[in-house]
CSV table of C-alpha atoms and ligand atoms in Angstrom, one decimal:
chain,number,residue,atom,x,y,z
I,1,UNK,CA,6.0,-17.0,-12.9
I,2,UNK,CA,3.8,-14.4,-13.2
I,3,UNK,CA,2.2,-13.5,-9.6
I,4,UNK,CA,-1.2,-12.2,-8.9
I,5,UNK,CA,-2.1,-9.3,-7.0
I,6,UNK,CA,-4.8,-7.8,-5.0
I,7,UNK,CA,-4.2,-3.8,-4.9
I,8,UNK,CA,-6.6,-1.8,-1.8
I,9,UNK,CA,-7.0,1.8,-2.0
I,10,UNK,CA,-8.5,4.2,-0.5
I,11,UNK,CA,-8.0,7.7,-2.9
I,12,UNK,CA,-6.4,8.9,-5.5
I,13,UNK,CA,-4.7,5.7,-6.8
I,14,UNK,CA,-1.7,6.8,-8.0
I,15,UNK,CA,0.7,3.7,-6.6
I,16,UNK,CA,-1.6,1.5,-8.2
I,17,UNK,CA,-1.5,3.4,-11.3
I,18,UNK,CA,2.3,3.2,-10.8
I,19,UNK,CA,1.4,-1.0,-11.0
I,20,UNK,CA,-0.8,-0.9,-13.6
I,21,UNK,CA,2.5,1.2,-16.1
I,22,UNK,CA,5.0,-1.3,-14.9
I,23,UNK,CA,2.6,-4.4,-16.0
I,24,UNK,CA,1.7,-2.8,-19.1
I,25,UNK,CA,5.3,-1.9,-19.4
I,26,UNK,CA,7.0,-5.7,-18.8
I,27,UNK,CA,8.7,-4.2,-15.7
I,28,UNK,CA,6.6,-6.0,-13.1
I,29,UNK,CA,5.6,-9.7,-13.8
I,30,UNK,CA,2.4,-9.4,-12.2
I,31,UNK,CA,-1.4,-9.6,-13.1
I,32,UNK,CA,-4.0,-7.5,-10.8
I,33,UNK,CA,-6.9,-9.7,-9.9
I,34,UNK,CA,-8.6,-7.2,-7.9
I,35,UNK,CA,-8.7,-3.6,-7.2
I,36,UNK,CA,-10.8,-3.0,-3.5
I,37,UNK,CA,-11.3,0.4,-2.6
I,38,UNK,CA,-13.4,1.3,0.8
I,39,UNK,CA,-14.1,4.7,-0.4
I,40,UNK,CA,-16.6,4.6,-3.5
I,41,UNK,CA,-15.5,8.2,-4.7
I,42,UNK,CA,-11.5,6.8,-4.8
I,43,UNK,CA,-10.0,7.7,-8.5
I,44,UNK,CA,-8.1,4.7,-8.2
I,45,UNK,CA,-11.5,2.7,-8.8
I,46,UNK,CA,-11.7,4.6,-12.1
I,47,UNK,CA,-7.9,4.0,-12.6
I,48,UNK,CA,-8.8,0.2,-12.2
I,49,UNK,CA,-11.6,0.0,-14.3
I,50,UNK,CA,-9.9,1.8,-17.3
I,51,UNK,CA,-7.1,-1.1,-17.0
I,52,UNK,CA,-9.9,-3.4,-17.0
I,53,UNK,CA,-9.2,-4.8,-13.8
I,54,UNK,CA,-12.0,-5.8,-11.4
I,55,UNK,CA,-13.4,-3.6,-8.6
I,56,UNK,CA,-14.8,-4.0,-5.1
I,57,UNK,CA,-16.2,-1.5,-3.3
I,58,UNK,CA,-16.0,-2.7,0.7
I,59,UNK,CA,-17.0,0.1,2.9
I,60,UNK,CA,-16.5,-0.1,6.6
I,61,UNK,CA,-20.1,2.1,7.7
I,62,UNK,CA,-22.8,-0.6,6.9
I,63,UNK,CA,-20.9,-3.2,9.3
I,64,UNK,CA,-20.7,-0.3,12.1
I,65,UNK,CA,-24.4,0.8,11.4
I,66,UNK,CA,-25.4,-3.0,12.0
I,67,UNK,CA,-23.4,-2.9,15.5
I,68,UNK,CA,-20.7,-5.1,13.8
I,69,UNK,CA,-17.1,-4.6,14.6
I,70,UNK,CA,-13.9,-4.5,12.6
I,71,UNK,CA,-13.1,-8.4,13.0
I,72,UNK,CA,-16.6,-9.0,11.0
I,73,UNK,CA,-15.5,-5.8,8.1
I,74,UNK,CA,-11.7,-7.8,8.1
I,75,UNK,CA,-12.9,-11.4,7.7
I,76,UNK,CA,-15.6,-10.9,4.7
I,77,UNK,CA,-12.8,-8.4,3.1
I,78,UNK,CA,-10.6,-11.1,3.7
I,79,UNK,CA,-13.3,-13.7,2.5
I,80,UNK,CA,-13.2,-11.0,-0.9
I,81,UNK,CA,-10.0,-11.2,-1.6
I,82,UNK,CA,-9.4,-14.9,-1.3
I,83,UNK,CA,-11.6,-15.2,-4.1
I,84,UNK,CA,-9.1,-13.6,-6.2
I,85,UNK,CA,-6.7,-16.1,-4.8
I,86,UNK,CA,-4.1,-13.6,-4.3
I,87,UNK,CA,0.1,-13.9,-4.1
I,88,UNK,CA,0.4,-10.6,-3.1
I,89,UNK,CA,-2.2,-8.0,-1.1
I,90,UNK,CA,-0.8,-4.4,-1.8
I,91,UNK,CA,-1.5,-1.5,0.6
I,92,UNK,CA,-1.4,1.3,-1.8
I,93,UNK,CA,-2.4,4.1,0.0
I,94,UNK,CA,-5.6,2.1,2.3
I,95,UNK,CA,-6.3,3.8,5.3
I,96,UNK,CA,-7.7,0.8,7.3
I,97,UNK,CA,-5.6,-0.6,10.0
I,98,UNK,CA,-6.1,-4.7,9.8
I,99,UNK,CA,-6.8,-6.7,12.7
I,100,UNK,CA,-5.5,-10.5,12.6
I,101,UNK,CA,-9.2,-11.4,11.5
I,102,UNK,CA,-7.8,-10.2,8.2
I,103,UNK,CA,-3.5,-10.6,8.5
I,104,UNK,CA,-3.9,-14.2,9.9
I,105,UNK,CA,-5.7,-15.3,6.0
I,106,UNK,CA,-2.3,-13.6,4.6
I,107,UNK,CA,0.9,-14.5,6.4
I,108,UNK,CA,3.6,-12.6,5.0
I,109,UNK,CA,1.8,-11.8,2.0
I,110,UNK,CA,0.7,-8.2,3.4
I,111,UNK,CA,2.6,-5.2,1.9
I,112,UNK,CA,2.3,-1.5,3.1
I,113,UNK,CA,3.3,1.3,1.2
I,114,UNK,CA,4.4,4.2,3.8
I,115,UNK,CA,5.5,8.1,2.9
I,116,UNK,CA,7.8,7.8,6.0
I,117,UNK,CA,11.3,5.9,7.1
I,118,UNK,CA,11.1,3.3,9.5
I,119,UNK,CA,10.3,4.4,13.4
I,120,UNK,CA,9.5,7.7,11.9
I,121,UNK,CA,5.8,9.3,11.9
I,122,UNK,CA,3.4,6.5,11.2
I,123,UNK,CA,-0.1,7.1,10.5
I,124,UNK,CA,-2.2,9.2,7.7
I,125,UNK,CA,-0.2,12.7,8.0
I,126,UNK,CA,3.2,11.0,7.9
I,127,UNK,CA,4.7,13.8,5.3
I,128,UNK,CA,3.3,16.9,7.1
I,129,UNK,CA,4.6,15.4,10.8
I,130,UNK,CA,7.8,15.3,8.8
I,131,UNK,CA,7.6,18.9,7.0
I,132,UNK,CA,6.5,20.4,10.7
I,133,UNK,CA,9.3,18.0,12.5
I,134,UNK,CA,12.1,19.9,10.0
I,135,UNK,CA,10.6,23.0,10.4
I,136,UNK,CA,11.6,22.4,14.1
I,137,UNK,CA,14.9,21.5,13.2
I,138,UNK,CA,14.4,17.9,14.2
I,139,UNK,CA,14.9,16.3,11.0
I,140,UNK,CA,16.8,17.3,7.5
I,141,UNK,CA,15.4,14.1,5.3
I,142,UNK,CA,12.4,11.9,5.5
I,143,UNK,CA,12.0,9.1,2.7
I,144,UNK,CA,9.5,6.0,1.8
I,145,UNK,CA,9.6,2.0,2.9
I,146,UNK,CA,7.8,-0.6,1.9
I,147,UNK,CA,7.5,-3.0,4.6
I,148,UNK,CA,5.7,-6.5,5.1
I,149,UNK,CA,2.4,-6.2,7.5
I,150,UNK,CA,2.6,-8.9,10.1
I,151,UNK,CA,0.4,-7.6,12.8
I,152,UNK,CA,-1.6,-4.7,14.1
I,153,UNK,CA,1.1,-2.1,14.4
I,154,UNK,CA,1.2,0.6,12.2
I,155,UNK,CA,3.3,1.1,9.6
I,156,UNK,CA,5.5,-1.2,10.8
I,157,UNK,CA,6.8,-4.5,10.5
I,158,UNK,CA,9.6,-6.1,8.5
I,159,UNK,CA,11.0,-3.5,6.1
I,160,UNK,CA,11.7,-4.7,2.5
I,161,UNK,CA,12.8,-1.6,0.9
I,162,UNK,CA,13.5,2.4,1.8
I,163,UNK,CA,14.5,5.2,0.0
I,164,UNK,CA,15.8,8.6,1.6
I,165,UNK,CA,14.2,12.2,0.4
I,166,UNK,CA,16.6,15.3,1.6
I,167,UNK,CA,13.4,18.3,2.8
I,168,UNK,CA,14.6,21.6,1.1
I,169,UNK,CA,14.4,24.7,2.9
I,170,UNK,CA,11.7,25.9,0.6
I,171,UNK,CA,9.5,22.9,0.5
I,172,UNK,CA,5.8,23.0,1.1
I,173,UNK,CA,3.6,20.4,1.5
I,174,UNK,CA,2.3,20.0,-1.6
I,175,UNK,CA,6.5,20.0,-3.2
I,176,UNK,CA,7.8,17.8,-0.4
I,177,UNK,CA,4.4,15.3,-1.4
I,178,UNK,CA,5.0,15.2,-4.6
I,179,UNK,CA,9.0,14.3,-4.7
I,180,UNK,CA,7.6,11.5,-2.1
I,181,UNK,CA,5.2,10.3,-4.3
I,182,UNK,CA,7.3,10.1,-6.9
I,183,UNK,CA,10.1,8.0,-5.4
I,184,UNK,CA,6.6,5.8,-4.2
I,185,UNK,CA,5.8,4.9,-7.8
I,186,UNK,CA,9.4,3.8,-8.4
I,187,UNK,CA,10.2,1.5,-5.1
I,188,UNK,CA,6.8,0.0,-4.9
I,189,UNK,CA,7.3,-1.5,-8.4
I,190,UNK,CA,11.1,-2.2,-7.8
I,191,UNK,CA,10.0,-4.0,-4.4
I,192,UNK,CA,7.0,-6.1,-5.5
I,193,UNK,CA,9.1,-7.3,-8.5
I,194,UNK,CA,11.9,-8.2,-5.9
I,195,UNK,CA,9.8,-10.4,-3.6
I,196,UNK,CA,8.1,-12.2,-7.1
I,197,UNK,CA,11.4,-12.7,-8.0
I,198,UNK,CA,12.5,-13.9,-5.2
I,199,UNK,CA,9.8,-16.4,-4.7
I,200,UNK,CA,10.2,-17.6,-7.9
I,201,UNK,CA,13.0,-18.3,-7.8
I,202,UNK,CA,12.6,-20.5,-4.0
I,203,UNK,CA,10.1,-21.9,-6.0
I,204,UNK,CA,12.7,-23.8,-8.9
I,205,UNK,CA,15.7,-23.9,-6.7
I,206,UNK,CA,17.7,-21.2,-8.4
I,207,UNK,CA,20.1,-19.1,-6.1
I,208,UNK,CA,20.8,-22.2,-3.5
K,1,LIG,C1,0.9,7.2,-0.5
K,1,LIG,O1,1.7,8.3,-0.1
K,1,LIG,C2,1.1,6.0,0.4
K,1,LIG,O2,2.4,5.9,0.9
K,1,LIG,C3,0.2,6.3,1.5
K,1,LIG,O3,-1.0,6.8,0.9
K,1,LIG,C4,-0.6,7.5,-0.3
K,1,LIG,C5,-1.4,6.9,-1.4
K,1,LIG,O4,-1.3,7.7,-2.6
K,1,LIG,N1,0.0,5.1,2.3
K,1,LIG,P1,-2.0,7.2,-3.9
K,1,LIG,O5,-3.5,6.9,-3.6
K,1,LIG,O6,-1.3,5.9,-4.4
K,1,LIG,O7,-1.9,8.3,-4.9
């Protein structure tokens, strides 16, 4: 069964582009309903509307300019989205943090993509607090997950999928980003056609 998804951004878009190929491609049985960005100058809007997928534009400022808070901002974006009547929401690269106002509509349907193992450097400069942590000889390798969002923590929660990147000696920032990126675009695919498979398959009894 083909499974609908809801795809958030916040920049450049290139995990969702990742999507969009592996649709296109028959590698992911998956439609994207929705594309939601909460930055109105993110490529992946432009990324989105090239595929012909529907955007939304949901930006966080208007709500704190009215003195309202980020249960209000999580509960119409949830409101958004069910709309769409998604299986799956994808965090590709969106830099809100989601209070249970929003995770409460979407039990076990939540799924962050992360530049980072599990336990190690969460938050938004998750590669460079890896680059500087080797640099101190802490770590030799970083990698990617893609986990399940449950509840307010960040970047954690129940992982579905990691893959490990060796750091090289020589590695900047912008060579060390881009060998991440590019394992992204592979396990974000390979993950989100695992769990439609999966659930397809609960669905008509195969694998009992
Ligand atoms: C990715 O590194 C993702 O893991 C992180 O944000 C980045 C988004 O990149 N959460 P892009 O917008 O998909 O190119």
């Amino acid at each position: 069964m083909t499974a609908t998804l809801a795809v958030l951004i916040s920049g450049n878009g290139s995990n969702l582009q990742a999507i969009i190929d592996a649709i296109a491609g028959g590698r992911l049985d998956a439609r994207i309903a929705v594309v939601v960005s909460n930055r109105k100058d993110a490529f992946g809007l432009i990324r989105a509307e090239r595929a012909g997928i529907p955007t939304r534009y949901h930006p966080l400022k208007p709500y704190r300019d009215q003195g309202k808070g980020r249960c209000e901002y999580d509960g119409d974006l949830a409101a958004l989205l069910a709309e769409f009547r998604p299986d799956w929401i994808v965090l590709a690269g969106w830099m809100h943090i989601f209070s249970n106002a929003f995770l409460d509509h979407f039990p076990h349907r939540v799924v962050n993509l992360h530049p980072a193992l599990p336990g190690q450097f969460p938050g938004a400069r998750a590669i460079e607090d890896a680059l500087a942590a080797f640099h101190r000889g802490e770590i030799r390798e970083t990698g990617v997950m893609v986990h399940l969002v449950p509840d307010e923590r960040v970047d954690e929660g129940p992982v579905l999928a990691t893959r490990t990147i060796p750091i090289r000696a020589d590695d900047t920032l912008e060579r060390l980003s881009t060998r991440i990126h590019a394992v992204e675009h592979v396990l974000l695919v390979e993950t989100l056609q695992g769990l439609i498979k999966k659930v397809s398959n609960e669905n008509t009894g195969e694998g009992d």
